[in-house]
């Protein structure tokens, strides 16, 4: 609140306490003005009690609160402040034998002041919310009448979200209900273009749709002037992290029409919950996504390790408020990696640090071997020395009958793992990760944005 608002609220409190004192005397004496006159003539006491109350409220910080976001905690603080401000008055009334003020007067005053002072603050909150609603709010249609859609609705319904949810679209055509939390289900997916136009929709939020349904939404809205947002991964939804700030733009991988392989959350949680997890190469697209997924299973901490400070910093900012810490280190640096292991004593290690660009590694063979092979060997030996429970090497499908330097280095890493197995050591071969940095989709996008042509591996290929 501004200084003027604080002064206005303090004056309001002063008058409300004064009025409560008058009302309590009237209630105690059945509004017999002849009996009330003896107490009402001494207005100095009323002014003193009112002034003391305002001072106590100030000391309790009631004029520093943002009442727009007030809740139970603020209500409790208000009750305590009112109680403290009236206690001396109660003692005085009792000790004077009711001469200064009726002995039960302060108790009645307490019962009156709390709803009046609390009501004044509630009025502030309602006025603030009304003014917020008067501002432009983005008109949103949620595509998905399901648990994910309901979760998005709860968050977008906050007064400060800047959004107005107009309705839902039933993605299955089978929902029997006509509304969710009072917001209507306007129609089926096939009716989407008309619903967008009729309701002046500015933004669509896609909630837990299949890839096929997502592709259908993109097709139906092609050419329409609106933004498409999608809720995060299902694991984040399970963890209760769906927030306006986490809604993201639609990505190319969301359109991959392939059946999703269901996860086994209970089994995964048994590996990760409460564990200290180290992810090498966390600044890369694959390493970063592993960090996001791992955090959904409540680890004790996730250490983001990489040698690029900018990418690690960006990931730290994204994951702020979650149990993460960072370490800037090259996996080939044996002393540095040993210090990391001594500091955190990881129980699970995901080794994603590697050079993965096939054409570049054909030119820099020594660097590929040094980073991919010897870096892996360093991490693997430290895992054995520190008795790390799980070590997962992120390999590649290019390790199968390798025809490139990158593929050969990954195959060497797999052989090292096979020759020096540890308990819980494993390798996972990734295929082409759609949308990862340096992969075909970002390359095609860049070529299209620059006016083409679109090339595959070699510009001379036809």
mmCIF file of C-alpha atoms in Angstrom, residues 11-337:
data_model
loop_
_atom_site.group_PDB
_atom_site.id
_atom_site.type_symbol
_atom_site.label_atom_id
_atom_site.label_comp_id
_atom_site.label_asym_id
_atom_site.label_seq_id
_atom_site.Cartn_x
_atom_site.Cartn_y
_atom_site.Cartn_z
ATOM 1 C CA UNK A 11 -7.969 6.638 10.295
ATOM 2 C CA UNK A 12 -10.656 4.107 9.325
ATOM 3 C CA UNK A 13 -9.475 1.753 12.092
ATOM 4 C CA UNK A 14 -9.521 4.623 14.623
ATOM 5 C CA UNK A 15 -13.132 5.459 13.752
ATOM 6 C CA UNK A 16 -14.202 1.799 13.720
ATOM 7 C CA UNK A 17 -12.750 1.173 17.198
ATOM 8 C CA UNK A 18 -14.434 4.349 18.484
ATOM 9 C CA UNK A 19 -17.756 3.234 16.987
ATOM 10 C CA UNK A 20 -17.296 -0.265 18.487
ATOM 11 C CA UNK A 21 -16.799 1.254 21.952
ATOM 12 C CA UNK A 22 -19.993 3.268 21.588
ATOM 13 C CA UNK A 23 -21.916 0.234 20.307
ATOM 14 C CA UNK A 24 -20.630 -2.025 23.096
ATOM 15 C CA UNK A 25 -21.826 0.465 25.752
ATOM 16 C CA UNK A 26 -25.215 0.614 24.056
ATOM 17 C CA UNK A 27 -25.537 -3.166 23.881
ATOM 18 C CA UNK A 28 -24.434 -3.575 27.501
ATOM 19 C CA UNK A 29 -26.964 -0.989 28.757
ATOM 20 C CA UNK A 30 -29.781 -1.836 26.316
ATOM 21 C CA UNK A 31 -29.328 1.590 24.714
ATOM 22 C CA UNK A 32 -30.665 3.344 27.805
ATOM 23 C CA UNK A 33 -29.192 6.763 27.046
ATOM 24 C CA UNK A 34 -29.598 7.984 30.615
ATOM 25 C CA UNK A 35 -27.355 5.152 31.833
ATOM 26 C CA UNK A 36 -25.043 5.515 28.821
ATOM 27 C CA UNK A 37 -24.490 9.229 29.402
ATOM 28 C CA UNK A 38 -22.031 8.655 32.286
ATOM 29 C CA UNK A 39 -19.701 6.687 29.999
ATOM 30 C CA UNK A 40 -20.276 8.614 26.767
ATOM 31 C CA UNK A 41 -19.419 11.949 28.387
ATOM 32 C CA UNK A 42 -15.846 10.768 28.810
ATOM 33 C CA UNK A 43 -14.882 10.685 25.128
ATOM 34 C CA UNK A 44 -11.211 11.093 26.017
ATOM 35 C CA UNK A 45 -11.135 7.430 27.038
ATOM 36 C CA UNK A 46 -12.689 6.438 23.723
ATOM 37 C CA UNK A 47 -10.071 8.431 21.834
ATOM 38 C CA UNK A 48 -7.237 6.969 23.931
ATOM 39 C CA UNK A 49 -8.365 3.363 23.384
ATOM 40 C CA UNK A 50 -8.825 3.985 19.652
ATOM 41 C CA UNK A 51 -5.380 5.576 19.338
ATOM 42 C CA UNK A 52 -3.700 2.771 21.313
ATOM 43 C CA UNK A 53 -5.407 0.216 19.059
ATOM 44 C CA UNK A 54 -4.066 1.902 15.914
ATOM 45 C CA UNK A 55 -0.546 1.944 17.405
ATOM 46 C CA UNK A 56 -0.799 -1.773 18.279
ATOM 47 C CA UNK A 57 -2.071 -2.532 14.757
ATOM 48 C CA UNK A 58 0.941 -0.674 13.363
ATOM 49 C CA UNK A 59 3.366 -2.601 15.578
ATOM 50 C CA UNK A 60 1.798 -5.870 14.398
ATOM 51 C CA UNK A 61 2.392 -4.822 10.786
ATOM 52 C CA UNK A 62 -1.273 -4.656 9.821
ATOM 53 C CA UNK A 63 -0.571 -1.599 7.664
ATOM 54 C CA UNK A 64 2.233 -3.334 5.761
ATOM 55 C CA UNK A 65 0.147 -6.273 4.524
ATOM 56 C CA UNK A 66 -0.989 -6.645 0.925
ATOM 57 C CA UNK A 67 -4.610 -7.388 1.789
ATOM 58 C CA UNK A 68 -5.338 -8.414 -1.770
ATOM 59 C CA UNK A 69 -3.593 -11.706 -0.972
ATOM 60 C CA UNK A 70 -4.774 -11.999 2.635
ATOM 61 C CA UNK A 71 -5.679 -15.400 4.034
ATOM 62 C CA UNK A 72 -6.082 -17.272 7.323
ATOM 63 C CA UNK A 73 -2.645 -16.200 8.563
ATOM 64 C CA UNK A 74 -3.476 -12.509 8.210
ATOM 65 C CA UNK A 75 -6.840 -13.044 9.923
ATOM 66 C CA UNK A 76 -5.120 -14.682 12.905
ATOM 67 C CA UNK A 77 -2.659 -11.771 13.125
ATOM 68 C CA UNK A 78 -5.569 -9.319 13.110
ATOM 69 C CA UNK A 79 -7.361 -11.183 15.936
ATOM 70 C CA UNK A 80 -4.168 -11.222 18.028
ATOM 71 C CA UNK A 81 -3.572 -7.502 17.435
ATOM 72 C CA UNK A 82 -7.142 -6.594 18.457
ATOM 73 C CA UNK A 83 -6.855 -8.783 21.567
ATOM 74 C CA UNK A 84 -3.576 -7.175 22.639
ATOM 75 C CA UNK A 85 -4.938 -3.672 22.048
ATOM 76 C CA UNK A 86 -8.032 -4.263 24.242
ATOM 77 C CA UNK A 87 -6.441 -6.269 27.083
ATOM 78 C CA UNK A 88 -5.217 -3.195 29.052
ATOM 79 C CA UNK A 89 -8.667 -1.647 28.651
ATOM 80 C CA UNK A 90 -10.285 -4.816 30.034
ATOM 81 C CA UNK A 91 -8.003 -4.751 33.100
ATOM 82 C CA UNK A 92 -8.802 -1.070 33.660
ATOM 83 C CA UNK A 93 -12.554 -1.695 33.403
ATOM 84 C CA UNK A 94 -12.361 -4.537 35.951
ATOM 85 C CA UNK A 95 -10.049 -2.691 38.382
ATOM 86 C CA UNK A 96 -12.249 0.427 38.322
ATOM 87 C CA UNK A 97 -15.300 -1.657 39.185
ATOM 88 C CA UNK A 98 -17.024 -0.549 36.006
ATOM 89 C CA UNK A 99 -16.602 3.134 36.809
ATOM 90 C CA UNK A 100 -14.551 3.998 33.686
ATOM 91 C CA UNK A 101 -16.296 1.536 31.411
ATOM 92 C CA UNK A 102 -18.698 -1.411 31.838
ATOM 93 C CA UNK A 103 -16.663 -4.458 32.866
ATOM 94 C CA UNK A 104 -17.950 -6.553 29.959
ATOM 95 C CA UNK A 105 -17.623 -3.623 27.543
ATOM 96 C CA UNK A 106 -14.140 -4.516 26.221
ATOM 97 C CA UNK A 107 -15.286 -8.086 25.501
ATOM 98 C CA UNK A 108 -18.247 -6.777 23.503
ATOM 99 C CA UNK A 109 -15.902 -4.309 21.806
ATOM 100 C CA UNK A 110 -13.583 -7.194 20.853
ATOM 101 C CA UNK A 111 -16.509 -9.050 19.250
ATOM 102 C CA UNK A 112 -17.486 -5.943 17.279
ATOM 103 C CA UNK A 113 -14.034 -4.651 16.275
ATOM 104 C CA UNK A 114 -12.815 -7.880 14.633
ATOM 105 C CA UNK A 115 -15.596 -8.128 11.997
ATOM 106 C CA UNK A 116 -15.530 -4.361 11.385
ATOM 107 C CA UNK A 117 -11.759 -4.040 10.983
ATOM 108 C CA UNK A 118 -11.599 -7.351 9.096
ATOM 109 C CA UNK A 119 -14.498 -6.244 6.911
ATOM 110 C CA UNK A 120 -12.659 -3.038 5.999
ATOM 111 C CA UNK A 121 -9.734 -5.110 4.767
ATOM 112 C CA UNK A 122 -12.024 -7.505 2.929
ATOM 113 C CA UNK A 123 -13.552 -4.497 1.180
ATOM 114 C CA UNK A 124 -10.032 -3.460 0.130
ATOM 115 C CA UNK A 125 -9.415 -6.921 -1.300
ATOM 116 C CA UNK A 126 -12.713 -6.971 -3.209
ATOM 117 C CA UNK A 127 -12.089 -3.477 -4.586
ATOM 118 C CA UNK A 128 -8.608 -4.528 -5.715
ATOM 119 C CA UNK A 129 -9.952 -7.644 -7.439
ATOM 120 C CA UNK A 130 -12.690 -5.599 -9.113
ATOM 121 C CA UNK A 131 -10.136 -3.120 -10.469
ATOM 122 C CA UNK A 132 -7.972 -5.998 -11.694
ATOM 123 C CA UNK A 133 -10.911 -7.557 -13.511
ATOM 124 C CA UNK A 134 -11.617 -4.197 -15.136
ATOM 125 C CA UNK A 135 -8.252 -4.446 -16.911
ATOM 126 C CA UNK A 136 -8.006 -6.393 -20.161
ATOM 127 C CA UNK A 137 -7.944 -10.117 -19.524
ATOM 128 C CA UNK A 138 -6.918 -12.606 -22.193
ATOM 129 C CA UNK A 139 -9.928 -14.646 -23.313
ATOM 130 C CA UNK A 140 -8.997 -18.317 -23.039
ATOM 131 C CA UNK A 141 -10.583 -21.525 -24.283
ATOM 132 C CA UNK A 142 -9.346 -24.735 -22.635
ATOM 133 C CA UNK A 143 -9.242 -27.673 -25.041
ATOM 134 C CA UNK A 144 -9.613 -30.723 -22.834
ATOM 135 C CA UNK A 145 -12.511 -31.325 -20.447
ATOM 136 C CA UNK A 146 -10.377 -33.474 -18.154
ATOM 137 C CA UNK A 147 -8.306 -33.353 -14.951
ATOM 138 C CA UNK A 148 -5.588 -31.331 -16.658
ATOM 139 C CA UNK A 149 -8.127 -28.796 -17.919
ATOM 140 C CA UNK A 150 -9.654 -28.462 -14.450
ATOM 141 C CA UNK A 151 -6.192 -27.888 -12.967
ATOM 142 C CA UNK A 152 -5.494 -25.135 -15.519
ATOM 143 C CA UNK A 153 -8.891 -23.552 -14.783
ATOM 144 C CA UNK A 154 -8.104 -23.334 -11.058
ATOM 145 C CA UNK A 155 -4.890 -21.452 -11.732
ATOM 146 C CA UNK A 156 -6.261 -19.170 -14.457
ATOM 147 C CA UNK A 157 -9.234 -18.239 -12.249
ATOM 148 C CA UNK A 158 -6.986 -16.241 -9.897
ATOM 149 C CA UNK A 159 -7.690 -12.531 -10.093
ATOM 150 C CA UNK A 160 -4.059 -11.737 -10.925
ATOM 151 C CA UNK A 161 -3.654 -14.329 -13.705
ATOM 152 C CA UNK A 162 -4.638 -11.870 -16.431
ATOM 153 C CA UNK A 163 -6.849 -14.530 -18.059
ATOM 154 C CA UNK A 164 -10.580 -15.078 -18.440
ATOM 155 C CA UNK A 165 -11.572 -18.693 -19.092
ATOM 156 C CA UNK A 166 -14.565 -18.527 -21.444
ATOM 157 C CA UNK A 167 -15.209 -22.255 -21.651
ATOM 158 C CA UNK A 168 -14.022 -25.783 -22.373
ATOM 159 C CA UNK A 169 -13.885 -27.865 -25.533
ATOM 160 C CA UNK A 170 -14.666 -31.559 -25.115
ATOM 161 C CA UNK A 171 -11.800 -33.376 -26.847
ATOM 162 C CA UNK A 172 -13.542 -36.775 -26.792
ATOM 163 C CA UNK A 173 -17.168 -35.921 -27.505
ATOM 164 C CA UNK A 174 -18.136 -38.204 -24.616
ATOM 165 C CA UNK A 175 -18.218 -35.880 -21.594
ATOM 166 C CA UNK A 176 -21.698 -35.978 -20.066
ATOM 167 C CA UNK A 177 -21.270 -32.852 -17.932
ATOM 168 C CA UNK A 178 -22.237 -29.411 -19.219
ATOM 169 C CA UNK A 179 -19.772 -27.436 -17.111
ATOM 170 C CA UNK A 180 -16.640 -27.740 -14.960
ATOM 171 C CA UNK A 181 -16.473 -25.593 -11.810
ATOM 172 C CA UNK A 182 -19.211 -23.409 -13.287
ATOM 173 C CA UNK A 183 -17.426 -22.845 -16.628
ATOM 174 C CA UNK A 184 -19.451 -24.213 -19.583
ATOM 175 C CA UNK A 185 -18.359 -26.951 -21.975
ATOM 176 C CA UNK A 186 -19.120 -25.138 -25.234
ATOM 177 C CA UNK A 187 -18.776 -27.924 -27.760
ATOM 178 C CA UNK A 188 -16.731 -30.667 -29.373
ATOM 179 C CA UNK A 189 -13.317 -30.490 -31.023
ATOM 180 C CA UNK A 190 -14.828 -30.393 -34.525
ATOM 181 C CA UNK A 191 -16.617 -27.136 -33.620
ATOM 182 C CA UNK A 192 -13.399 -25.395 -32.543
ATOM 183 C CA UNK A 193 -13.055 -22.793 -35.364
ATOM 184 C CA UNK A 194 -16.626 -21.560 -34.823
ATOM 185 C CA UNK A 195 -16.224 -21.448 -31.034
ATOM 186 C CA UNK A 196 -13.043 -19.382 -31.367
ATOM 187 C CA UNK A 197 -14.748 -16.844 -33.633
ATOM 188 C CA UNK A 198 -18.042 -16.633 -31.723
ATOM 189 C CA UNK A 199 -16.363 -16.122 -28.346
ATOM 190 C CA UNK A 200 -13.505 -13.844 -29.505
ATOM 191 C CA UNK A 201 -10.910 -16.254 -28.134
ATOM 192 C CA UNK A 202 -7.324 -14.986 -27.968
ATOM 193 C CA UNK A 203 -5.585 -18.043 -26.535
ATOM 194 C CA UNK A 204 -6.107 -21.813 -26.550
ATOM 195 C CA UNK A 205 -4.719 -23.968 -23.749
ATOM 196 C CA UNK A 206 -4.315 -27.623 -24.698
ATOM 197 C CA UNK A 207 -4.804 -29.879 -21.685
ATOM 198 C CA UNK A 208 -3.701 -33.515 -21.757
ATOM 199 C CA UNK A 209 -4.482 -34.147 -25.421
ATOM 200 C CA UNK A 210 -3.119 -37.043 -27.430
ATOM 201 C CA UNK A 211 -0.644 -36.169 -30.217
ATOM 202 C CA UNK A 212 -3.417 -36.871 -32.738
ATOM 203 C CA UNK A 213 -5.801 -34.484 -31.000
ATOM 204 C CA UNK A 214 -3.060 -31.858 -30.773
ATOM 205 C CA UNK A 215 -2.426 -32.154 -34.520
ATOM 206 C CA UNK A 216 -6.168 -31.813 -35.137
ATOM 207 C CA UNK A 217 -6.267 -28.596 -33.080
ATOM 208 C CA UNK A 218 -3.358 -27.186 -35.102
ATOM 209 C CA UNK A 219 -5.128 -28.100 -38.354
ATOM 210 C CA UNK A 220 -8.475 -26.619 -37.272
ATOM 211 C CA UNK A 221 -6.955 -23.340 -36.068
ATOM 212 C CA UNK A 222 -4.606 -22.814 -39.009
ATOM 213 C CA UNK A 223 -4.937 -19.218 -40.140
ATOM 214 C CA UNK A 224 -6.717 -18.047 -36.984
ATOM 215 C CA UNK A 225 -5.179 -15.197 -34.998
ATOM 216 C CA UNK A 226 -4.648 -16.823 -31.597
ATOM 217 C CA UNK A 227 -1.927 -18.252 -29.400
ATOM 218 C CA UNK A 228 -1.633 -21.938 -28.589
ATOM 219 C CA UNK A 229 -0.330 -22.984 -25.174
ATOM 220 C CA UNK A 230 0.064 -26.459 -23.729
ATOM 221 C CA UNK A 231 0.306 -27.703 -20.149
ATOM 222 C CA UNK A 232 3.628 -29.287 -19.109
ATOM 223 C CA UNK A 233 4.397 -32.985 -19.015
ATOM 224 C CA UNK A 234 2.013 -35.316 -17.217
ATOM 225 C CA UNK A 235 4.641 -35.848 -14.508
ATOM 226 C CA UNK A 236 4.482 -32.135 -13.622
ATOM 227 C CA UNK A 237 0.694 -32.350 -13.496
ATOM 228 C CA UNK A 238 0.903 -35.286 -11.078
ATOM 229 C CA UNK A 239 3.338 -33.278 -8.958
ATOM 230 C CA UNK A 240 0.837 -30.394 -8.811
ATOM 231 C CA UNK A 241 3.051 -27.906 -10.641
ATOM 232 C CA UNK A 242 0.645 -26.705 -13.326
ATOM 233 C CA UNK A 243 0.775 -22.910 -13.120
ATOM 234 C CA UNK A 244 0.255 -20.035 -15.528
ATOM 235 C CA UNK A 245 4.019 -19.493 -15.552
ATOM 236 C CA UNK A 246 4.538 -23.115 -16.638
ATOM 237 C CA UNK A 247 2.173 -23.068 -19.603
ATOM 238 C CA UNK A 248 4.388 -23.177 -22.670
ATOM 239 C CA UNK A 249 4.161 -22.653 -26.408
ATOM 240 C CA UNK A 250 3.315 -25.633 -28.598
ATOM 241 C CA UNK A 251 6.430 -27.500 -29.762
ATOM 242 C CA UNK A 252 7.006 -29.652 -32.810
ATOM 243 C CA UNK A 253 7.411 -32.762 -30.648
ATOM 244 C CA UNK A 254 3.859 -32.268 -29.348
ATOM 245 C CA UNK A 255 2.664 -33.143 -32.859
ATOM 246 C CA UNK A 256 4.486 -36.488 -33.012
ATOM 247 C CA UNK A 257 1.603 -38.882 -33.671
ATOM 248 C CA UNK A 258 2.882 -41.895 -31.819
ATOM 249 C CA UNK A 259 1.452 -43.744 -28.861
ATOM 250 C CA UNK A 260 2.927 -42.523 -25.597
ATOM 251 C CA UNK A 261 4.776 -45.185 -23.642
ATOM 252 C CA UNK A 262 3.177 -45.137 -20.184
ATOM 253 C CA UNK A 263 5.550 -44.599 -17.277
ATOM 254 C CA UNK A 264 5.553 -46.605 -14.068
ATOM 255 C CA UNK A 265 5.583 -43.763 -11.509
ATOM 256 C CA UNK A 266 5.735 -46.006 -8.430
ATOM 257 C CA UNK A 267 8.721 -47.918 -9.753
ATOM 258 C CA UNK A 268 10.518 -44.754 -10.863
ATOM 259 C CA UNK A 269 9.836 -43.105 -7.506
ATOM 260 C CA UNK A 270 11.507 -46.031 -5.726
ATOM 261 C CA UNK A 271 14.727 -45.179 -7.610
ATOM 262 C CA UNK A 272 14.580 -41.402 -7.229
ATOM 263 C CA UNK A 273 12.480 -40.277 -4.253
ATOM 264 C CA UNK A 274 14.657 -38.830 -1.511
ATOM 265 C CA UNK A 275 17.860 -39.562 -3.478
ATOM 266 C CA UNK A 276 20.801 -37.307 -4.355
ATOM 267 C CA UNK A 277 20.875 -37.193 -8.161
ATOM 268 C CA UNK A 278 23.704 -35.941 -10.379
ATOM 269 C CA UNK A 279 23.039 -35.121 -14.046
ATOM 270 C CA UNK A 280 26.122 -34.464 -16.174
ATOM 271 C CA UNK A 281 25.607 -32.441 -19.324
ATOM 272 C CA UNK A 282 22.592 -30.833 -17.652
ATOM 273 C CA UNK A 283 22.853 -27.759 -19.864
ATOM 274 C CA UNK A 284 22.059 -29.762 -22.995
ATOM 275 C CA UNK A 285 18.532 -30.364 -24.254
ATOM 276 C CA UNK A 286 18.495 -34.027 -23.160
ATOM 277 C CA UNK A 287 20.235 -33.438 -19.821
ATOM 278 C CA UNK A 288 17.920 -30.526 -19.003
ATOM 279 C CA UNK A 289 14.817 -32.589 -19.738
ATOM 280 C CA UNK A 290 16.112 -35.400 -17.519
ATOM 281 C CA UNK A 291 16.459 -32.853 -14.693
ATOM 282 C CA UNK A 292 12.862 -31.689 -15.186
ATOM 283 C CA UNK A 293 11.511 -35.230 -15.201
ATOM 284 C CA UNK A 294 13.558 -36.354 -12.185
ATOM 285 C CA UNK A 295 12.295 -33.433 -10.083
ATOM 286 C CA UNK A 296 8.726 -34.691 -10.458
ATOM 287 C CA UNK A 297 9.679 -37.705 -8.313
ATOM 288 C CA UNK A 298 10.780 -35.689 -5.250
ATOM 289 C CA UNK A 299 14.533 -36.341 -5.053
ATOM 290 C CA UNK A 300 16.494 -34.921 -2.120
ATOM 291 C CA UNK A 301 18.490 -32.808 -4.576
ATOM 292 C CA UNK A 302 19.409 -32.681 -8.256
ATOM 293 C CA UNK A 303 22.881 -31.403 -9.140
ATOM 294 C CA UNK A 304 23.054 -29.758 -12.569
ATOM 295 C CA UNK A 305 26.584 -30.339 -13.807
ATOM 296 C CA UNK A 306 27.944 -28.864 -17.019
ATOM 297 C CA UNK A 307 30.831 -26.844 -18.347
ATOM 298 C CA UNK A 308 28.708 -24.126 -19.985
ATOM 299 C CA UNK A 309 27.744 -21.604 -17.309
ATOM 300 C CA UNK A 310 25.066 -19.869 -19.390
ATOM 301 C CA UNK A 311 22.971 -22.963 -20.083
ATOM 302 C CA UNK A 312 23.295 -24.132 -16.466
ATOM 303 C CA UNK A 313 22.257 -20.685 -15.208
ATOM 304 C CA UNK A 314 19.193 -20.656 -17.491
ATOM 305 C CA UNK A 315 18.143 -24.067 -16.182
ATOM 306 C CA UNK A 316 18.688 -22.957 -12.574
ATOM 307 C CA UNK A 317 16.415 -19.960 -13.147
ATOM 308 C CA UNK A 318 13.764 -22.173 -14.752
ATOM 309 C CA UNK A 319 13.859 -24.654 -11.858
ATOM 310 C CA UNK A 320 14.100 -22.071 -9.080
ATOM 311 C CA UNK A 321 12.264 -23.019 -5.915
ATOM 312 C CA UNK A 322 13.003 -26.709 -6.424
ATOM 313 C CA UNK A 323 15.768 -28.787 -4.761
ATOM 314 C CA UNK A 324 18.490 -28.113 -7.325
ATOM 315 C CA UNK A 325 22.093 -26.983 -7.141
ATOM 316 C CA UNK A 326 24.716 -26.435 -9.812
ATOM 317 C CA UNK A 327 28.306 -27.367 -10.513
ATOM 318 C CA UNK A 328 30.365 -25.942 -13.373
ATOM 319 C CA UNK A 329 32.869 -28.632 -14.253
ATOM 320 C CA UNK A 330 34.227 -30.574 -17.247
ATOM 321 C CA UNK A 331 33.737 -34.332 -16.858
ATOM 322 C CA UNK A 332 37.364 -34.816 -17.980
ATOM 323 C CA UNK A 333 38.589 -32.825 -14.987
ATOM 324 C CA UNK A 334 39.309 -35.676 -12.573
ATOM 325 C CA UNK A 335 40.129 -33.448 -9.593
ATOM 326 C CA UNK A 336 37.064 -31.282 -10.156
ATOM 327 C CA UNK A 337 34.754 -34.265 -10.572
#
